[in-house]
Short mmCIF file of C-alpha atoms in Angstrom, two decimals:
data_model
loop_
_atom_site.label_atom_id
_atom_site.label_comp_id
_atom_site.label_asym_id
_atom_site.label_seq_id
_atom_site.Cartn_x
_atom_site.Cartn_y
_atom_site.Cartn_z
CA UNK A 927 -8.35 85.97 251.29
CA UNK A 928 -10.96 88.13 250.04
CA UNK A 929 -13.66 86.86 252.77
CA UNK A 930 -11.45 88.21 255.31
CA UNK A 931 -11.90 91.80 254.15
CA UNK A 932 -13.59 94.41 255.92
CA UNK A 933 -16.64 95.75 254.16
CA UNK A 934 -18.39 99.26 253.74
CA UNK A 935 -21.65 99.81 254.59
CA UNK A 936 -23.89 100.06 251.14
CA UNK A 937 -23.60 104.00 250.03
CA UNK A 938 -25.69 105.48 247.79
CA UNK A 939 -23.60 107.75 245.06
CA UNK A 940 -25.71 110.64 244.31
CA UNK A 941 -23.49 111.30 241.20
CA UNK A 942 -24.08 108.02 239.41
CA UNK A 943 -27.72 107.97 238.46
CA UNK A 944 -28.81 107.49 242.40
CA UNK A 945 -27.03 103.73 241.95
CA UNK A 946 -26.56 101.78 244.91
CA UNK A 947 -22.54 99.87 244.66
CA UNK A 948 -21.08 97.48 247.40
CA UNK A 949 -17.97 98.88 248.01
CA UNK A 950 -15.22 96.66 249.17
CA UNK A 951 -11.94 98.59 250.54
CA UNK A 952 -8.92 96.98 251.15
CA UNK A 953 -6.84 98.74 254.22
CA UNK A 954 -3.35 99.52 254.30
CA UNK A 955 -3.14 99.12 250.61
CA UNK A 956 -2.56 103.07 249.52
CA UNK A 957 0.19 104.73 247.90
CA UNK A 958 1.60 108.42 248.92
CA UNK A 959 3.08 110.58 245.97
CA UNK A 960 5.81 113.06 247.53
CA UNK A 961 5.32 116.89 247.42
CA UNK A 962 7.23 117.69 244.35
CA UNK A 963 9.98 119.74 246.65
CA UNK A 964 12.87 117.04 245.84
CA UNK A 965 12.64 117.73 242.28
CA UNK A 966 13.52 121.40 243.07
CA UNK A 967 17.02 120.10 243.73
CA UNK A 968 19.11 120.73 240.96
CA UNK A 969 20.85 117.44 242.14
CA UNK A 970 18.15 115.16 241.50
CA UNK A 971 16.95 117.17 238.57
CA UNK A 972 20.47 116.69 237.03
CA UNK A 973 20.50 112.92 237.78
CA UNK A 974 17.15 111.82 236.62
CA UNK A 975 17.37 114.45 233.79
CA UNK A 976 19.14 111.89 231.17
CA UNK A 977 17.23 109.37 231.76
CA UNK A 978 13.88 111.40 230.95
CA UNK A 979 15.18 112.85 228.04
CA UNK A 980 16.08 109.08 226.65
CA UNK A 981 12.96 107.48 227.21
CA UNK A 982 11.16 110.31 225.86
CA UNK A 983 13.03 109.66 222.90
CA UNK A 984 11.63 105.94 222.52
CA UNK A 985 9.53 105.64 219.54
CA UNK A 986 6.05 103.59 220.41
CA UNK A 987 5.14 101.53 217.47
CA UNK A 988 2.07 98.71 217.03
CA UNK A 989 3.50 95.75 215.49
CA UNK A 990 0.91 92.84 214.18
CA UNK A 991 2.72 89.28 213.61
CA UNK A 992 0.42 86.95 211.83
CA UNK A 993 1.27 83.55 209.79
CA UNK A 994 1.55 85.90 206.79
CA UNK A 995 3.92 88.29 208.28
CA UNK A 996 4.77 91.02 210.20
CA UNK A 997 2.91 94.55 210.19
CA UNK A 998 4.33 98.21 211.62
CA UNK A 999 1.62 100.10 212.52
CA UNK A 1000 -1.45 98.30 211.07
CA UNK A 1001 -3.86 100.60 212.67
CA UNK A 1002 -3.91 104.03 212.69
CA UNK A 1003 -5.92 104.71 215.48
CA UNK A 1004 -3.21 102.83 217.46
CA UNK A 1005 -0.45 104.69 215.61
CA UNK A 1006 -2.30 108.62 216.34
CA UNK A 1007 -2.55 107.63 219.82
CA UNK A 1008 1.21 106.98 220.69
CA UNK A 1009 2.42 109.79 218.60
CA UNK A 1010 -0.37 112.40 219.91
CA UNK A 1011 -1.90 110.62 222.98
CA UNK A 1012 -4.22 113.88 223.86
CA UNK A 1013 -4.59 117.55 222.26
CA UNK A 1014 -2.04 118.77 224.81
CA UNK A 1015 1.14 116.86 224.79
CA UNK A 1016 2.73 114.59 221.96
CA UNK A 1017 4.17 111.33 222.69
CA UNK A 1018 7.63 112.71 223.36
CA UNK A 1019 6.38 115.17 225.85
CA UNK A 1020 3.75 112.40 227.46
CA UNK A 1021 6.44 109.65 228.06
CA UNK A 1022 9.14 112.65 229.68
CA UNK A 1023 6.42 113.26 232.19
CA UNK A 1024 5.46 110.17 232.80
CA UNK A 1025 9.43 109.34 233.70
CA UNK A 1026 9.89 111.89 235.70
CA UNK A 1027 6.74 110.73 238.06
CA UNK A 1028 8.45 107.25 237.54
CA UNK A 1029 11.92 108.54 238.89
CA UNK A 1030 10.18 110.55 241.91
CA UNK A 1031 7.90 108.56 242.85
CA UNK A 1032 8.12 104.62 242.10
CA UNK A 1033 5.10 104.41 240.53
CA UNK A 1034 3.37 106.36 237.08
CA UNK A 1035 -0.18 106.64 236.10
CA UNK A 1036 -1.38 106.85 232.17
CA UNK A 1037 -5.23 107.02 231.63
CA UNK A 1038 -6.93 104.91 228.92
CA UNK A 1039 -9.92 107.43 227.33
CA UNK A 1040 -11.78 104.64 225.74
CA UNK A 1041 -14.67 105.02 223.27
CA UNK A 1042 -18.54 103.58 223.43
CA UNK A 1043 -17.53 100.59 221.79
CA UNK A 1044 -13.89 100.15 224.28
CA UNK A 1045 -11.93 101.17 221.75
CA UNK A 1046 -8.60 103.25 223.25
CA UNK A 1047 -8.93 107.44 221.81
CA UNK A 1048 -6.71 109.10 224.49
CA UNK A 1049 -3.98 108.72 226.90
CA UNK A 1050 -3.99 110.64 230.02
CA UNK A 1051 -1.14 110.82 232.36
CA UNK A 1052 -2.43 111.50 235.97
CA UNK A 1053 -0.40 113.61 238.56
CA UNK A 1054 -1.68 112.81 241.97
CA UNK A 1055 -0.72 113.16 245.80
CA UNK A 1056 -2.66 110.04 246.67
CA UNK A 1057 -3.40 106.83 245.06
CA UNK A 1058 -5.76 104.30 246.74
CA UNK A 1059 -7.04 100.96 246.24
CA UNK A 1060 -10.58 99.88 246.22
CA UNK A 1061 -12.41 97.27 245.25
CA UNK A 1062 -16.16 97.32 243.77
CA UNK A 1063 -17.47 94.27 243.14
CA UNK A 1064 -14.46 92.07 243.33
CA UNK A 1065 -12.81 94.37 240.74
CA UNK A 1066 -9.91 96.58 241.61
CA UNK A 1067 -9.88 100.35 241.01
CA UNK A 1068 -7.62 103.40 241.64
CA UNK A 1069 -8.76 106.25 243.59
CA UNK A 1070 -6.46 109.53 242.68
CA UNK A 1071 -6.44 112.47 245.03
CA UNK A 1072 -5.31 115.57 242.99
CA UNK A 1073 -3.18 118.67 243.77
CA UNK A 1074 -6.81 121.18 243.28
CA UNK A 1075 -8.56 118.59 246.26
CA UNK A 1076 -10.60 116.86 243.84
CA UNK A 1077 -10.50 113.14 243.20
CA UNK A 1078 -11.35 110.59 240.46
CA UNK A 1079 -11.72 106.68 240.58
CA UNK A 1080 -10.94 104.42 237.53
CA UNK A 1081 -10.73 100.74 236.84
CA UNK A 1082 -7.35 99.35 236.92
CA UNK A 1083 -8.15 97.96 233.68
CA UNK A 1084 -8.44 101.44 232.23
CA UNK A 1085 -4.63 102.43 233.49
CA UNK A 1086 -0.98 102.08 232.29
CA UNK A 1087 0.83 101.63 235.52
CA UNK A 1088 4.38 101.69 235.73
CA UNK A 1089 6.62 100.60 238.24
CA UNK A 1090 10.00 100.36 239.49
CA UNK A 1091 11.45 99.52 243.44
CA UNK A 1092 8.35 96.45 242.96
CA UNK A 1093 8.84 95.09 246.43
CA UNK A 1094 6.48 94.60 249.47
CA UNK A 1095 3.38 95.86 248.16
CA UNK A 1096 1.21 94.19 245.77
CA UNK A 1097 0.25 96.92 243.46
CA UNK A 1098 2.57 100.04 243.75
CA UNK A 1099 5.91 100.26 244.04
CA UNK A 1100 8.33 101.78 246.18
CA UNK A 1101 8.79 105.19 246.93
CA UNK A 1102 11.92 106.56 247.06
CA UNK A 1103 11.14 109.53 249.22
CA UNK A 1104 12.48 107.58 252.62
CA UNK A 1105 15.61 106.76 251.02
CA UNK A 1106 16.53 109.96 249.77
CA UNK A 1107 14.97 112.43 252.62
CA UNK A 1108 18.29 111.73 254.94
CA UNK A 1109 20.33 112.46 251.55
CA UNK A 1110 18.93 115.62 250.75
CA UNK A 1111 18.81 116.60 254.65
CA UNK A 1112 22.39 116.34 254.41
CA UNK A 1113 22.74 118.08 250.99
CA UNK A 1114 20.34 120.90 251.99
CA UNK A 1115 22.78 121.28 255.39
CA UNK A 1116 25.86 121.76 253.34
CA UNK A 1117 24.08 124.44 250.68
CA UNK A 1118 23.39 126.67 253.82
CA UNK A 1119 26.35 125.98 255.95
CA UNK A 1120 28.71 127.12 252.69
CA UNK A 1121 26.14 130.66 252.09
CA UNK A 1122 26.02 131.17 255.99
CA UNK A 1123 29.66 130.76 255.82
CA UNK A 1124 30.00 133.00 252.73
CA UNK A 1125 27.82 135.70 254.22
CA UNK A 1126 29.91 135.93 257.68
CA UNK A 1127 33.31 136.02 256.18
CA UNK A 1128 32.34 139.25 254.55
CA UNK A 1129 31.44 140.87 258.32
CA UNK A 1130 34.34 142.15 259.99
CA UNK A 1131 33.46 142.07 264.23
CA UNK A 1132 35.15 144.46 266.82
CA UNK A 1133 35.04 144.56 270.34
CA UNK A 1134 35.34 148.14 271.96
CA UNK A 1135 36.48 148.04 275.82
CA UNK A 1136 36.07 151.05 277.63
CA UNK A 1137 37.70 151.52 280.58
CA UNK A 1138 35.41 153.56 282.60
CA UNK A 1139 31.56 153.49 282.85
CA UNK A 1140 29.39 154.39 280.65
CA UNK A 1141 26.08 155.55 280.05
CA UNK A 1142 23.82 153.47 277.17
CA UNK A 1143 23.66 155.95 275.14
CA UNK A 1144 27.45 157.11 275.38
CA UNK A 1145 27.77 153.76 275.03
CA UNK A 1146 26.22 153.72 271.46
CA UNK A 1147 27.13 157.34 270.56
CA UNK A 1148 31.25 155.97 270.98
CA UNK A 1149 30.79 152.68 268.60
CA UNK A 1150 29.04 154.70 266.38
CA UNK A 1151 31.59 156.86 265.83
CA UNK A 1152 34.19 154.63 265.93
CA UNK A 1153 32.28 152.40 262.93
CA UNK A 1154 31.79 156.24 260.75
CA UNK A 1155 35.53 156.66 261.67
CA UNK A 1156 37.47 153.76 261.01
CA UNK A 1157 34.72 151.26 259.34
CA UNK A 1158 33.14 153.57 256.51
CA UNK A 1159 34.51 153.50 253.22
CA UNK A 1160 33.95 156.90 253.29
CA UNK A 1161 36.36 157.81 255.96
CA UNK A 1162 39.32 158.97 255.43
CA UNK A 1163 41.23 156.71 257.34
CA UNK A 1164 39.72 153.54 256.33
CA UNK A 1165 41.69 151.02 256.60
CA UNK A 1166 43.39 152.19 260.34
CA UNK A 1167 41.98 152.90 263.08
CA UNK A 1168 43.19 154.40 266.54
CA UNK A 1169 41.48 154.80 270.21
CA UNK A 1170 43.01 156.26 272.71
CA UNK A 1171 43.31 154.69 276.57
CA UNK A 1172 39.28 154.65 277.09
CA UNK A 1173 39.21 152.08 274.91
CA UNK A 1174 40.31 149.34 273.46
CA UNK A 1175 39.50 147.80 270.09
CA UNK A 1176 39.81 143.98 269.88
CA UNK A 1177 38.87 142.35 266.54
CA UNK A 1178 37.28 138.51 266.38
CA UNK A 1179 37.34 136.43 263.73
CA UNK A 1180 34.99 134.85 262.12
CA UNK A 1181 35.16 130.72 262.64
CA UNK A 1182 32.63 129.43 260.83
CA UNK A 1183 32.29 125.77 259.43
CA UNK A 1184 33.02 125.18 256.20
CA UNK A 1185 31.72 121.38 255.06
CA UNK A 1186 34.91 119.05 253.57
CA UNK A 1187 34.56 118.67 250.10
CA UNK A 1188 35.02 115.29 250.15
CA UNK A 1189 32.23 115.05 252.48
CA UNK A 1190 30.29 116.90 249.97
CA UNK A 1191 31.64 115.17 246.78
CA UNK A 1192 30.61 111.55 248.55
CA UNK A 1193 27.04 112.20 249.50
CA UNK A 1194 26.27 113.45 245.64
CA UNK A 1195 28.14 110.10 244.94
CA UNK A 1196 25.29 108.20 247.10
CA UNK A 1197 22.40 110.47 245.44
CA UNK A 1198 24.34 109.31 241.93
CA UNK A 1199 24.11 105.60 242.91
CA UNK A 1200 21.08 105.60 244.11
CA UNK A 1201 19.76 106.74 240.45
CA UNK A 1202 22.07 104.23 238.72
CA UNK A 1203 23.51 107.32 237.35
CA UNK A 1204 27.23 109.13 237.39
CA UNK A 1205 28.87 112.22 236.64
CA UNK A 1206 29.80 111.10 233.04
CA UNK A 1207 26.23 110.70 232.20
CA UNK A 1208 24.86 113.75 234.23
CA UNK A 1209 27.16 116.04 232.29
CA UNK A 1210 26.94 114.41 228.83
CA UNK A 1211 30.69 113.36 228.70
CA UNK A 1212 30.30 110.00 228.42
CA UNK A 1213 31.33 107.55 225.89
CA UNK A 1214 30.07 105.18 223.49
CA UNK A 1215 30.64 102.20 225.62
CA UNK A 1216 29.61 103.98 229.02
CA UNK A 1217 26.14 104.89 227.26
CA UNK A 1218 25.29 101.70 226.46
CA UNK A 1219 25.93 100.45 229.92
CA UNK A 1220 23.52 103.25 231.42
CA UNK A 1221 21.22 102.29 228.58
CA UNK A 1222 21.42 98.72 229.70
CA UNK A 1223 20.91 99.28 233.20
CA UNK A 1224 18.07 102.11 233.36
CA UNK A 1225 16.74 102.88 229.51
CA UNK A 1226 16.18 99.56 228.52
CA UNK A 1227 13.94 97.42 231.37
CA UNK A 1228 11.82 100.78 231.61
CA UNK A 1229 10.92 100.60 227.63
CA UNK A 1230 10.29 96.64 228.30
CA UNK A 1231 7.82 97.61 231.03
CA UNK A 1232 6.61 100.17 228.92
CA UNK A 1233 5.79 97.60 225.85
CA UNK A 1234 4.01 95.32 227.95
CA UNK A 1235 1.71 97.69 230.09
CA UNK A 1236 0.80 99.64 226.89
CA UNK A 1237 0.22 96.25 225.12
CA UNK A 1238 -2.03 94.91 227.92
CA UNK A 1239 -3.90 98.01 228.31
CA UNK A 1240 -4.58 99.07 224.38
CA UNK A 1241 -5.27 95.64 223.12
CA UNK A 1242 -7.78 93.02 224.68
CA UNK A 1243 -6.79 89.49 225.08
CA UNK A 1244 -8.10 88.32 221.92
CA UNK A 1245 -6.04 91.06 219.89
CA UNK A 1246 -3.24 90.25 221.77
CA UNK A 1247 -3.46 86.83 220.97
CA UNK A 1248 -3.85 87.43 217.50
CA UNK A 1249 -0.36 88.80 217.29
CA UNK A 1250 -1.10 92.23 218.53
CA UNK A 1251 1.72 94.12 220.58
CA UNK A 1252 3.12 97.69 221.86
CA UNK A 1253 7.19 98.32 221.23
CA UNK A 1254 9.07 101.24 222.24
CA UNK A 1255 12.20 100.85 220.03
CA UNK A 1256 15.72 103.10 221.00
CA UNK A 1257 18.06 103.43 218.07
CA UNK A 1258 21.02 103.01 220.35
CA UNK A 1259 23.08 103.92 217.39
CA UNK A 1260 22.18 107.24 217.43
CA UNK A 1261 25.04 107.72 220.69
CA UNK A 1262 27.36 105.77 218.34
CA UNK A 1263 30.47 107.18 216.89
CA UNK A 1264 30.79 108.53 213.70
CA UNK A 1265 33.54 105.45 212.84
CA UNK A 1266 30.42 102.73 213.95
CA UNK A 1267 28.06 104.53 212.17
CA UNK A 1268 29.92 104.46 208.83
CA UNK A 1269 31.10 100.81 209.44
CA UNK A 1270 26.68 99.78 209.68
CA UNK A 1271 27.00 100.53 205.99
CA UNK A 1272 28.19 96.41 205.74
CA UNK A 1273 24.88 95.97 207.66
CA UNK A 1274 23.20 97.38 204.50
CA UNK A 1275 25.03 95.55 201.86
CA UNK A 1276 23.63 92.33 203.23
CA UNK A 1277 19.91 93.45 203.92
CA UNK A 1278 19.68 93.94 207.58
CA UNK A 1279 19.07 97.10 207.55
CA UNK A 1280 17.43 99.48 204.71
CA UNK A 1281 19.60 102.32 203.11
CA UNK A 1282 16.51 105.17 204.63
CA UNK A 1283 17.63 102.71 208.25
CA UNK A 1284 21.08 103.86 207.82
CA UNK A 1285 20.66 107.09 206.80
CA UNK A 1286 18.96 108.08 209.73
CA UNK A 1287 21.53 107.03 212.13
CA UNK A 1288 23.62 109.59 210.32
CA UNK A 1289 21.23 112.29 210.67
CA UNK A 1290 19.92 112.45 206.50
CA UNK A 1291 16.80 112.66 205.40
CA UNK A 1292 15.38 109.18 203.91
CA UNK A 1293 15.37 108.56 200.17
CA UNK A 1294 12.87 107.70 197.67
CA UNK A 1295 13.30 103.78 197.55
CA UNK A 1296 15.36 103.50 200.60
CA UNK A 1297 12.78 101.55 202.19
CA UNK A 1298 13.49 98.69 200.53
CA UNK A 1299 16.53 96.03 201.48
CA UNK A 1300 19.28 95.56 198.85
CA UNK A 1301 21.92 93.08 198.94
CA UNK A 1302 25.49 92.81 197.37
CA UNK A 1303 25.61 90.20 194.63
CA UNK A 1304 28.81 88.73 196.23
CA UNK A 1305 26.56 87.79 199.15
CA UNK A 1306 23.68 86.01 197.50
CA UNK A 1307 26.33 82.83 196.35
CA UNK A 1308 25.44 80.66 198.84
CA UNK A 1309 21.99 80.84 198.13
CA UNK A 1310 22.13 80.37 194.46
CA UNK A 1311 24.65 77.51 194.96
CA UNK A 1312 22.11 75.99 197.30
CA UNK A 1313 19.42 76.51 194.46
CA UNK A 1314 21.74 75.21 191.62
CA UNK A 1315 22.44 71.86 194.27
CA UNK A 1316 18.86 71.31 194.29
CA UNK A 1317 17.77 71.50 190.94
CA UNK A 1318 20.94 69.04 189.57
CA UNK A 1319 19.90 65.46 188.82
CA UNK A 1320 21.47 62.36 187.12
CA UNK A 1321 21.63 64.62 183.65
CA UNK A 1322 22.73 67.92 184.07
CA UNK A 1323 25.17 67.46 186.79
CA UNK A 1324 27.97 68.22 184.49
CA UNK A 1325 26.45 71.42 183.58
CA UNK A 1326 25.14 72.37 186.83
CA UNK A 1327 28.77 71.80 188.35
CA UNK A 1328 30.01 74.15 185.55
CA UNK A 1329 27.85 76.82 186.92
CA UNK A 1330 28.61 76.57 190.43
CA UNK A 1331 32.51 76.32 189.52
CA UNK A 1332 31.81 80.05 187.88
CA UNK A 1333 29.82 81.36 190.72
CA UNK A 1334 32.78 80.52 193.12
CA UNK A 1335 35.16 81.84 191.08
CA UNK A 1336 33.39 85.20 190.25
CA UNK A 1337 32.71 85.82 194.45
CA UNK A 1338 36.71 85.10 194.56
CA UNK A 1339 37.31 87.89 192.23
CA UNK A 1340 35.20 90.26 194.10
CA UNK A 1341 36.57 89.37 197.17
CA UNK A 1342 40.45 90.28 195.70
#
């Protein structure tokens, strides 16, 4: 389908070295980034606000899995750059931004900084208001229109891109700004309808009738006095008020609408829905159970996307194929109970996790020789049966029966 494209007339870029490039743009193939104003709702802030905060909290790690085994954080480089991606943000405070753009907008933009040799240094995230597609010489690149007017153009290669809403187009996703415009329409409405309605109920309206004519300024002079009279806290009679048969004092009510709150409490229900969210998890009162279930749902395919964009972009396809990879890892635990963290101590008797492991669930500093696994000797039976069965033959099967008779009877012991 490529022949089908239009194409640009050759331009010469002034900025790169007086170099003449083909450009090929695809149409219709762009991306707009919304304003920012949504996120001044303290709505959607509240709603997209735990989710953030949780996959900033995902811990990037390099893993290398070769026939001899499996590596954490082999290479340092690799291991700098997802703690402290660039001088001015850590990881934490990279991957919160970057899910807030992801949240707003569909779509998130990282920057590979890549050295002489295309070896990964830094990790930019890029705020934009425009993202476009073009391609120069059959490969595709991103053109970013900033806030300050200015633009930049990168290879595709060169960018983490993260999506969610992945539907009709074939490199961004969806933005969520047609969705939720109505919503917040209708949430902005009620807001001013309830401090329009506050404000009036705190004006008290009268309507003077005078039965004879009157000049303007009479006019004014008489409901000015009658407002210093009866109106003013500093009048004596305030509080009461009395006209003679001139006029005739006739007060209105305010009847201003006041929005159900039912009306009100459903549409926040849509704008919690929408975010795969609820008012559990927006206000922290959730349980242990309900966490995981968000954590399923939102946390979890968003660190899988993560892995494998970060993997793909940081590693070439030779280093990935040589067992090469990008995790972000979520100890779930931590949102445990107390009770489920104390039972994971069985977890350590048998070796699957590491005594430093468990300890940080519970919130302790690691130990000197916690990082290594240690196992109950009532657990290891099996295994020295199994080696006992295998080294019996026609003549020391008596003795070797012996010792497995013991070894069953000692794990009995411990078990009572």
């Amino acid at each position: 389908m490529r022949l089908f494209r239009k194409r640009e007339p050759t331009v010469t870029n002034e900025k790169a070295d007086k170099n003449v490039m083909k450009m090929v743009t695809t149409y219709g193939e762009h991306f707009y980034a919304f304003d920012g104003k949504i996120y001044n709702s303290d709505i959607v802030r509240a709603c997209i606000r735990p989710k953030v905060k949780a996959i900033g909290k995902l811990v990037g790690k390099h893993i290398r899995t070769t026939p001899e085994g499996l590596t954490v954080n082999p290479d340092a480089n690799i291991r700098f750059i997802l703690s402290e991606p660039n001088p001015y943000m850590s990881g934490q405070m990279m991957q919160e931004k970057v899910a807030a753009q992801l949240c707003l907008n569909g779509n998130a933009f990282i920057l590979v900084i890549r050295d002489e040799f295309g070896k990964p240094l830094q990790l930019y995230p890029i705020p934009c208001i425009l993202v476009e597609t073009v391609y120069v010489e059959s490969e595709l690149y991103l053109k970013f229109q900033y806030r300050n007017g200015k633009s930049g153009t990168f290879p595709y290669r060169d960018i983490i891109h993260l999506r969610r809403d992945y539907n009709e187009n074939d490199i961004f996703g969806e933005s969520p700004i047609s969705t939720l415009k109505p919503l917040m329409e209708v949430i902005g409405t009620i807001d001013q309808g309830i401090i329009k309605a506050i404000k009036n109920s705190g004006v008290i309206r009268w309507l003077l009738t005078f039965t004879q004519a009157l000049r303007e300024e009479d006019l004014k002079k008489n409901v000015k006095a009658f407002v210093d009279n009866f109106l003013s806290i500093d009048s004596e009679t305030f509080g009461a008020a009395g006209v003679d048969q001139k006029a005739t004092a006739t007060r209105i009510e305010p009847k201003d609408y006041v929005p159900n709150a039912s009306v009100t409490e459903k549409t926040i229900e849509r704008l919690y829905s929408f975010f795969n969210t609820n008012k559990k998890i927006v206000q922290s009162n959730w349980t242990e159970d309900e966490w995981n279930a968000y954590y399923e749902a939102e946390i979890e395919p968003d660190a899988i996307q993560m892995s494998d964009t970060y993997t793909t972009a940081l590693f070439s396809r030779r280093e990935r194929g040589c067992g090469n990879k990008i995790i972000f890892e979520a100890s779930n635990l931590q949102c445990a109970s107390l009770q489920s963290k104390l039972a994971m101590v069985q977890m350590v008797d048998r070796g699957a996790l590491t005594p430093n492991e468990w300890r940080g669930l519970l919130g302790l500093a690691p130990l000197e020789g916690g990082d290594v696994p240690i196992r109950r000797l009532d657990t290891q039976v099996v295994n020295m049966i199994n080696d006992t069965l295998n080294k019996m033959n026609s003549e020391n099967y008596v003795v070797m029966a012996g010792l497995i008779s013991k070894m069953l009877l000692t794990a009995e012991r411990r078990e009572t």
